[in-house]
C-alpha cells in the first residue's frame, strides 16, 4: 500500500481557508483558517481510508476528497 502525498489546497472563494486530508480516525478532511485554527471536520462513516487528495468546488460550498485508489467523496456544507 502507498499513500498519495498529502497537501493543503486553498479555497478559491475564501483566500484565508484551506483543506487538507487527515490521518486521524475516524478518517476525515479538515478545513483550517490561515492562522491554523480548525474550522470544520468533514467525516462520513463510509470513509475508511486517508483522503490525501482534496479540492474545493470553485463556486459552491462543497469539497472533494480522494484516496490513492481513486475513490472520491463529496462533502457539502
PDB file of N, CA and C in Angstrom:
ATOM      1  N   UNK A   1       0.829  -1.178   0.000  1.00  0.00           N
ATOM      2  CA  UNK A   1       0.000   0.000   0.000  1.00  0.00           C
ATOM      3  C   UNK A   1       0.872   1.240   0.000  1.00  0.00           C
ATOM      4  N   UNK A   2       0.349   2.267  -0.576  1.00  0.00           N
ATOM      5  CA  UNK A   2       1.055   3.549  -0.537  1.00  0.00           C
ATOM      6  C   UNK A   2       0.026   4.656  -0.455  1.00  0.00           C
ATOM      7  N   UNK A   3       0.475   5.797  -0.056  1.00  0.00           N
ATOM      8  CA  UNK A   3      -0.386   6.944   0.178  1.00  0.00           C
ATOM      9  C   UNK A   3       0.084   8.097  -0.695  1.00  0.00           C
ATOM     10  N   UNK A   4      -0.864   8.723  -1.390  1.00  0.00           N
ATOM     11  CA  UNK A   4      -0.519   9.914  -2.161  1.00  0.00           C
ATOM     12  C   UNK A   4      -0.058  11.007  -1.201  1.00  0.00           C
ATOM     13  N   UNK A   5       0.794  11.882  -1.681  1.00  0.00           N
ATOM     14  CA  UNK A   5       1.293  12.981  -0.866  1.00  0.00           C
ATOM     15  C   UNK A   5       0.131  13.861  -0.409  1.00  0.00           C
ATOM     16  N   UNK A   6       0.036  14.093   0.887  1.00  0.00           N
ATOM     17  CA  UNK A   6      -0.998  14.961   1.442  1.00  0.00           C
ATOM     18  C   UNK A   6      -0.540  16.406   1.305  1.00  0.00           C
ATOM     19  N   UNK A   7      -1.401  17.237   0.736  1.00  0.00           N
ATOM     20  CA  UNK A   7      -1.050  18.647   0.605  1.00  0.00           C
ATOM     21  C   UNK A   7      -2.289  19.504   0.817  1.00  0.00           C
ATOM     22  N   UNK A   8      -2.081  20.697   1.310  1.00  0.00           N
ATOM     23  CA  UNK A   8      -3.167  21.634   1.565  1.00  0.00           C
ATOM     24  C   UNK A   8      -3.585  22.315   0.263  1.00  0.00           C
ATOM     25  N   UNK A   9      -4.887  22.604   0.160  1.00  0.00           N
ATOM     26  CA  UNK A   9      -5.431  23.290  -1.013  1.00  0.00           C
ATOM     27  C   UNK A   9      -6.228  24.489  -0.519  1.00  0.00           C
ATOM     28  N   UNK A  10      -5.928  25.667  -1.045  1.00  0.00           N
ATOM     29  CA  UNK A  10      -6.615  26.896  -0.646  1.00  0.00           C
ATOM     30  C   UNK A  10      -7.987  26.969  -1.276  1.00  0.00           C
ATOM     31  N   UNK A  11      -8.933  27.567  -0.563  1.00  0.00           N
ATOM     32  CA  UNK A  11     -10.298  27.744  -1.041  1.00  0.00           C
ATOM     33  C   UNK A  11     -10.341  28.943  -1.994  1.00  0.00           C
ATOM     34  N   UNK A  12     -10.797  28.763  -3.240  1.00  0.00           N
ATOM     35  CA  UNK A  12     -10.836  29.892  -4.172  1.00  0.00           C
ATOM     36  C   UNK A  12     -11.882  30.944  -3.797  1.00  0.00           C
ATOM     37  N   UNK A  13     -12.845  30.586  -2.941  1.00  0.00           N
ATOM     38  CA  UNK A  13     -13.893  31.533  -2.535  1.00  0.00           C
ATOM     39  C   UNK A  13     -13.512  32.317  -1.286  1.00  0.00           C
ATOM     40  N   UNK A  14     -12.640  31.755  -0.458  1.00  0.00           N
ATOM     41  CA  UNK A  14     -12.188  32.401   0.782  1.00  0.00           C
ATOM     42  C   UNK A  14     -10.684  32.210   0.861  1.00  0.00           C
ATOM     43  N   UNK A  15      -9.939  33.188   0.536  1.00  0.00           N
ATOM     44  CA  UNK A  15      -8.497  33.029   0.408  1.00  0.00           C
ATOM     45  C   UNK A  15      -7.779  32.802   1.728  1.00  0.00           C
ATOM     46  N   UNK A  16      -8.513  32.837   2.850  1.00  0.00           N
ATOM     47  CA  UNK A  16      -7.873  32.617   4.142  1.00  0.00           C
ATOM     48  C   UNK A  16      -8.152  31.230   4.718  1.00  0.00           C
ATOM     49  N   UNK A  17      -8.708  30.309   3.905  1.00  0.00           N
ATOM     50  CA  UNK A  17      -9.033  28.949   4.360  1.00  0.00           C
ATOM     51  C   UNK A  17      -8.412  27.910   3.433  1.00  0.00           C
ATOM     52  N   UNK A  18      -8.030  26.780   4.028  1.00  0.00           N
ATOM     53  CA  UNK A  18      -7.512  25.683   3.217  1.00  0.00           C
ATOM     54  C   UNK A  18      -8.027  24.356   3.752  1.00  0.00           C
ATOM     55  N   UNK A  19      -8.011  23.343   2.909  1.00  0.00           N
ATOM     56  CA  UNK A  19      -8.463  21.997   3.259  1.00  0.00           C
ATOM     57  C   UNK A  19      -7.288  21.046   3.122  1.00  0.00           C
ATOM     58  N   UNK A  20      -7.284  20.024   3.974  1.00  0.00           N
ATOM     59  CA  UNK A  20      -6.247  19.004   3.918  1.00  0.00           C
ATOM     60  C   UNK A  20      -6.825  17.703   4.466  1.00  0.00           C
ATOM     61  N   UNK A  21      -6.400  16.578   3.895  1.00  0.00           N
ATOM     62  CA  UNK A  21      -6.798  15.283   4.411  1.00  0.00           C
ATOM     63  C   UNK A  21      -6.142  15.037   5.765  1.00  0.00           C
ATOM     64  N   UNK A  22      -6.677  14.081   6.510  1.00  0.00           N
ATOM     65  CA  UNK A  22      -6.176  13.824   7.852  1.00  0.00           C
ATOM     66  C   UNK A  22      -5.930  12.334   8.060  1.00  0.00           C
ATOM     67  N   UNK A  23      -4.934  12.023   8.876  1.00  0.00           N
ATOM     68  CA  UNK A  23      -4.643  10.637   9.239  1.00  0.00           C
ATOM     69  C   UNK A  23      -5.420  10.225  10.493  1.00  0.00           C
ATOM     70  N   UNK A  24      -6.156  11.166  11.106  1.00  0.00           N
ATOM     71  CA  UNK A  24      -6.934  10.859  12.308  1.00  0.00           C
ATOM     72  C   UNK A  24      -8.018   9.834  12.004  1.00  0.00           C
ATOM     73  N   UNK A  25      -8.398   9.109  13.040  1.00  0.00           N
ATOM     74  CA  UNK A  25      -9.524   8.177  12.943  1.00  0.00           C
ATOM     75  C   UNK A  25     -10.655   8.703  13.789  1.00  0.00           C
ATOM     76  N   UNK A  26     -11.901   8.672  13.360  1.00  0.00           N
ATOM     77  CA  UNK A  26     -12.294   8.235  12.024  1.00  0.00           C
ATOM     78  C   UNK A  26     -11.746   9.173  10.960  1.00  0.00           C
ATOM     79  N   UNK A  27     -11.568   8.620   9.754  1.00  0.00           N
ATOM     80  CA  UNK A  27     -10.973   9.389   8.660  1.00  0.00           C
ATOM     81  C   UNK A  27     -11.828  10.606   8.340  1.00  0.00           C
ATOM     82  N   UNK A  28     -11.157  11.676   7.901  1.00  0.00           N
ATOM     83  CA  UNK A  28     -11.835  12.950   7.669  1.00  0.00           C
ATOM     84  C   UNK A  28     -10.988  13.866   6.804  1.00  0.00           C
ATOM     85  N   UNK A  29     -11.587  14.947   6.350  1.00  0.00           N
ATOM     86  CA  UNK A  29     -10.845  16.071   5.785  1.00  0.00           C
ATOM     87  C   UNK A  29     -11.143  17.257   6.679  1.00  0.00           C
ATOM     88  N   UNK A  30     -10.163  18.130   6.834  1.00  0.00           N
ATOM     89  CA  UNK A  30     -10.297  19.241   7.764  1.00  0.00           C
ATOM     90  C   UNK A  30     -10.060  20.569   7.052  1.00  0.00           C
ATOM     91  N   UNK A  31     -10.873  21.562   7.408  1.00  0.00           N
ATOM     92  CA  UNK A  31     -10.735  22.909   6.871  1.00  0.00           C
ATOM     93  C   UNK A  31     -10.151  23.785   7.972  1.00  0.00           C
ATOM     94  N   UNK A  32      -9.088  24.499   7.643  1.00  0.00           N
ATOM     95  CA  UNK A  32      -8.385  25.359   8.591  1.00  0.00           C
ATOM     96  C   UNK A  32      -8.391  26.801   8.113  1.00  0.00           C
ATOM     97  N   UNK A  33      -8.351  27.722   9.069  1.00  0.00           N
ATOM     98  CA  UNK A  33      -8.100  29.124   8.783  1.00  0.00           C
ATOM     99  C   UNK A  33      -6.592  29.273   8.591  1.00  0.00           C
ATOM    100  N   UNK A  34      -6.162  30.307   7.899  1.00  0.00           N
ATOM    101  CA  UNK A  34      -4.726  30.515   7.663  1.00  0.00           C
ATOM    102  C   UNK A  34      -3.937  30.650   8.966  1.00  0.00           C
ATOM    103  N   UNK A  35      -4.604  30.977  10.067  1.00  0.00           N
ATOM    104  CA  UNK A  35      -3.937  31.079  11.370  1.00  0.00           C
ATOM    105  C   UNK A  35      -3.635  29.707  11.963  1.00  0.00           C
ATOM    106  N   UNK A  36      -4.205  28.649  11.373  1.00  0.00           N
ATOM    107  CA  UNK A  36      -4.008  27.294  11.884  1.00  0.00           C
ATOM    108  C   UNK A  36      -5.174  26.789  12.712  1.00  0.00           C
ATOM    109  N   UNK A  37      -6.181  27.620  12.932  1.00  0.00           N
ATOM    110  CA  UNK A  37      -7.356  27.225  13.711  1.00  0.00           C
ATOM    111  C   UNK A  37      -8.253  26.325  12.869  1.00  0.00           C
ATOM    112  N   UNK A  38      -8.649  25.183  13.440  1.00  0.00           N
ATOM    113  CA  UNK A  38      -9.547  24.256  12.769  1.00  0.00           C
ATOM    114  C   UNK A  38     -10.929  24.880  12.663  1.00  0.00           C
ATOM    115  N   UNK A  39     -11.479  24.937  11.448  1.00  0.00           N
ATOM    116  CA  UNK A  39     -12.808  25.495  11.240  1.00  0.00           C
ATOM    117  C   UNK A  39     -13.875  24.414  11.169  1.00  0.00           C
ATOM    118  N   UNK A  40     -13.558  23.302  10.511  1.00  0.00           N
ATOM    119  CA  UNK A  40     -14.551  22.240  10.357  1.00  0.00           C
ATOM    120  C   UNK A  40     -13.875  20.925   9.971  1.00  0.00           C
ATOM    121  N   UNK A  41     -14.432  19.830  10.469  1.00  0.00           N
ATOM    122  CA  UNK A  41     -14.008  18.487  10.053  1.00  0.00           C
ATOM    123  C   UNK A  41     -15.163  17.838   9.312  1.00  0.00           C
ATOM    124  N   UNK A  42     -14.886  17.314   8.135  1.00  0.00           N
ATOM    125  CA  UNK A  42     -15.892  16.598   7.366  1.00  0.00           C
ATOM    126  C   UNK A  42     -15.606  15.111   7.493  1.00  0.00           C
ATOM    127  N   UNK A  43     -16.568  14.371   8.072  1.00  0.00           N
ATOM    128  CA  UNK A  43     -16.417  12.934   8.270  1.00  0.00           C
ATOM    129  C   UNK A  43     -17.642  12.224   7.716  1.00  0.00           C
ATOM    130  N   UNK A  44     -17.465  10.971   7.386  1.00  0.00           N
ATOM    131  CA  UNK A  44     -18.560  10.135   6.917  1.00  0.00           C
ATOM    132  C   UNK A  44     -18.225   8.700   7.290  1.00  0.00           C
ATOM    133  N   UNK A  45     -19.232   7.940   7.659  1.00  0.00           N
ATOM    134  CA  UNK A  45     -18.985   6.548   8.058  1.00  0.00           C
ATOM    135  C   UNK A  45     -18.448   5.690   6.916  1.00  0.00           C
ATOM    136  N   UNK A  46     -18.617   6.141   5.673  1.00  0.00           N
ATOM    137  CA  UNK A  46     -18.127   5.383   4.521  1.00  0.00           C
ATOM    138  C   UNK A  46     -16.675   5.679   4.168  1.00  0.00           C
ATOM    139  N   UNK A  47     -16.066   6.635   4.852  1.00  0.00           N
ATOM    140  CA  UNK A  47     -14.669   6.972   4.585  1.00  0.00           C
ATOM    141  C   UNK A  47     -13.799   6.073   5.461  1.00  0.00           C
ATOM    142  N   UNK A  48     -13.105   5.139   4.822  1.00  0.00           N
ATOM    143  CA  UNK A  48     -12.264   4.212   5.566  1.00  0.00           C
ATOM    144  C   UNK A  48     -10.785   4.400   5.312  1.00  0.00           C
ATOM    145  N   UNK A  49     -10.440   5.266   4.384  1.00  0.00           N
ATOM    146  CA  UNK A  49      -9.041   5.482   4.033  1.00  0.00           C
ATOM    147  C   UNK A  49      -8.695   6.962   4.136  1.00  0.00           C
ATOM    148  N   UNK A  50      -7.413   7.247   4.110  1.00  0.00           N
ATOM    149  CA  UNK A  50      -6.948   8.633   4.154  1.00  0.00           C
ATOM    150  C   UNK A  50      -7.293   9.309   2.828  1.00  0.00           C
ATOM    151  N   UNK A  51      -7.952  10.449   2.905  1.00  0.00           N
ATOM    152  CA  UNK A  51      -8.301  11.230   1.711  1.00  0.00           C
ATOM    153  C   UNK A  51      -7.189  12.248   1.489  1.00  0.00           C
ATOM    154  N   UNK A  52      -6.161  11.797   0.798  1.00  0.00           N
ATOM    155  CA  UNK A  52      -4.952  12.615   0.659  1.00  0.00           C
ATOM    156  C   UNK A  52      -5.043  13.655  -0.447  1.00  0.00           C
ATOM    157  N   UNK A  53      -5.989  13.493  -1.363  1.00  0.00           N
ATOM    158  CA  UNK A  53      -6.182  14.470  -2.439  1.00  0.00           C
ATOM    159  C   UNK A  53      -7.478  15.215  -2.146  1.00  0.00           C
ATOM    160  N   UNK A  54      -7.403  16.540  -2.050  1.00  0.00           N
ATOM    161  CA  UNK A  54      -8.579  17.339  -1.721  1.00  0.00           C
ATOM    162  C   UNK A  54      -8.710  18.515  -2.683  1.00  0.00           C
ATOM    163  N   UNK A  55      -9.955  18.994  -2.821  1.00  0.00           N
ATOM    164  CA  UNK A  55     -10.201  20.161  -3.670  1.00  0.00           C
ATOM    165  C   UNK A  55     -11.516  20.801  -3.267  1.00  0.00           C
ATOM    166  N   UNK A  56     -11.567  22.126  -3.336  1.00  0.00           N
ATOM    167  CA  UNK A  56     -12.806  22.860  -3.139  1.00  0.00           C
ATOM    168  C   UNK A  56     -13.493  23.028  -4.481  1.00  0.00           C
ATOM    169  N   UNK A  57     -14.831  23.050  -4.468  1.00  0.00           N
ATOM    170  CA  UNK A  57     -15.567  23.423  -5.667  1.00  0.00           C
ATOM    171  C   UNK A  57     -15.356  24.927  -5.850  1.00  0.00           C
ATOM    172  N   UNK A  58     -15.155  25.409  -7.074  1.00  0.00           N
ATOM    173  CA  UNK A  58     -14.832  26.823  -7.266  1.00  0.00           C
ATOM    174  C   UNK A  58     -15.968  27.802  -6.948  1.00  0.00           C
ATOM    175  N   UNK A  59     -17.233  27.352  -6.999  1.00  0.00           N
ATOM    176  CA  UNK A  59     -18.329  28.290  -6.754  1.00  0.00           C
ATOM    177  C   UNK A  59     -19.328  27.824  -5.694  1.00  0.00           C
ATOM    178  N   UNK A  60     -19.397  26.548  -5.395  1.00  0.00           N
ATOM    179  CA  UNK A  60     -20.363  26.025  -4.424  1.00  0.00           C
ATOM    180  C   UNK A  60     -19.681  25.690  -3.109  1.00  0.00           C
ATOM    181  N   UNK A  61     -20.479  25.538  -2.057  1.00  0.00           N
ATOM    182  CA  UNK A  61     -19.952  25.154  -0.759  1.00  0.00           C
ATOM    183  C   UNK A  61     -19.829  23.640  -0.680  1.00  0.00           C
ATOM    184  N   UNK A  62     -18.861  23.123  -1.403  1.00  0.00           N
ATOM    185  CA  UNK A  62     -18.624  21.690  -1.454  1.00  0.00           C
ATOM    186  C   UNK A  62     -17.129  21.441  -1.591  1.00  0.00           C
ATOM    187  N   UNK A  63     -16.704  20.289  -1.091  1.00  0.00           N
ATOM    188  CA  UNK A  63     -15.314  19.898  -1.300  1.00  0.00           C
ATOM    189  C   UNK A  63     -15.243  18.420  -1.589  1.00  0.00           C
ATOM    190  N   UNK A  64     -14.149  18.022  -2.181  1.00  0.00           N
ATOM    191  CA  UNK A  64     -13.936  16.663  -2.634  1.00  0.00           C
ATOM    192  C   UNK A  64     -12.703  16.109  -1.946  1.00  0.00           C
ATOM    193  N   UNK A  65     -12.775  14.861  -1.572  1.00  0.00           N
ATOM    194  CA  UNK A  65     -11.611  14.166  -1.040  1.00  0.00           C
ATOM    195  C   UNK A  65     -11.460  12.848  -1.772  1.00  0.00           C
ATOM    196  N   UNK A  66     -10.233  12.508  -2.126  1.00  0.00           N
ATOM    197  CA  UNK A  66      -9.985  11.265  -2.837  1.00  0.00           C
ATOM    198  C   UNK A  66      -8.811  10.528  -2.232  1.00  0.00           C
ATOM    199  N   UNK A  67      -8.810   9.199  -2.388  1.00  0.00           N
ATOM    200  CA  UNK A  67      -7.686   8.414  -1.875  1.00  0.00           C
ATOM    201  C   UNK A  67      -6.794   7.958  -3.021  1.00  0.00           C
ATOM    202  N   UNK A  68      -5.731   7.262  -2.689  1.00  0.00           N
ATOM    203  CA  UNK A  68      -4.751   6.867  -3.704  1.00  0.00           C
ATOM    204  C   UNK A  68      -5.287   5.795  -4.647  1.00  0.00           C
ATOM    205  N   UNK A  69      -6.407   5.151  -4.299  1.00  0.00           N
ATOM    206  CA  UNK A  69      -7.025   4.157  -5.176  1.00  0.00           C
ATOM    207  C   UNK A  69      -8.017   4.771  -6.151  1.00  0.00           C
ATOM    208  N   UNK A  70      -8.324   6.068  -5.971  1.00  0.00           N
ATOM    209  CA  UNK A  70      -9.236   6.749  -6.867  1.00  0.00           C
ATOM    210  C   UNK A  70     -10.650   6.881  -6.339  1.00  0.00           C
ATOM    211  N   UNK A  71     -10.903   6.415  -5.129  1.00  0.00           N
ATOM    212  CA  UNK A  71     -12.243   6.577  -4.554  1.00  0.00           C
ATOM    213  C   UNK A  71     -12.439   8.029  -4.131  1.00  0.00           C
ATOM    214  N   UNK A  72     -13.603   8.602  -4.487  1.00  0.00           N
ATOM    215  CA  UNK A  72     -13.878  10.010  -4.219  1.00  0.00           C
ATOM    216  C   UNK A  72     -15.061  10.144  -3.275  1.00  0.00           C
ATOM    217  N   UNK A  73     -15.002  11.173  -2.419  1.00  0.00           N
ATOM    218  CA  UNK A  73     -16.078  11.519  -1.506  1.00  0.00           C
ATOM    219  C   UNK A  73     -16.342  13.012  -1.648  1.00  0.00           C
ATOM    220  N   UNK A  74     -17.621  13.389  -1.763  1.00  0.00           N
ATOM    221  CA  UNK A  74     -18.015  14.786  -1.878  1.00  0.00           C
ATOM    222  C   UNK A  74     -18.716  15.182  -0.579  1.00  0.00           C
ATOM    223  N   UNK A  75     -18.310  16.313  -0.021  1.00  0.00           N
ATOM    224  CA  UNK A  75     -18.900  16.829   1.207  1.00  0.00           C
ATOM    225  C   UNK A  75     -19.517  18.194   0.909  1.00  0.00           C
ATOM    226  N   UNK A  76     -20.740  18.407   1.403  1.00  0.00           N
ATOM    227  CA  UNK A  76     -21.441  19.691   1.241  1.00  0.00           C
ATOM    228  C   UNK A  76     -21.570  20.345   2.601  1.00  0.00           C
ATOM    229  N   UNK A  77     -21.494  21.659   2.626  1.00  0.00           N
ATOM    230  CA  UNK A  77     -21.720  22.360   3.896  1.00  0.00           C
ATOM    231  C   UNK A  77     -22.925  23.259   3.794  1.00  0.00           C
TER     232      UNK A  77
END
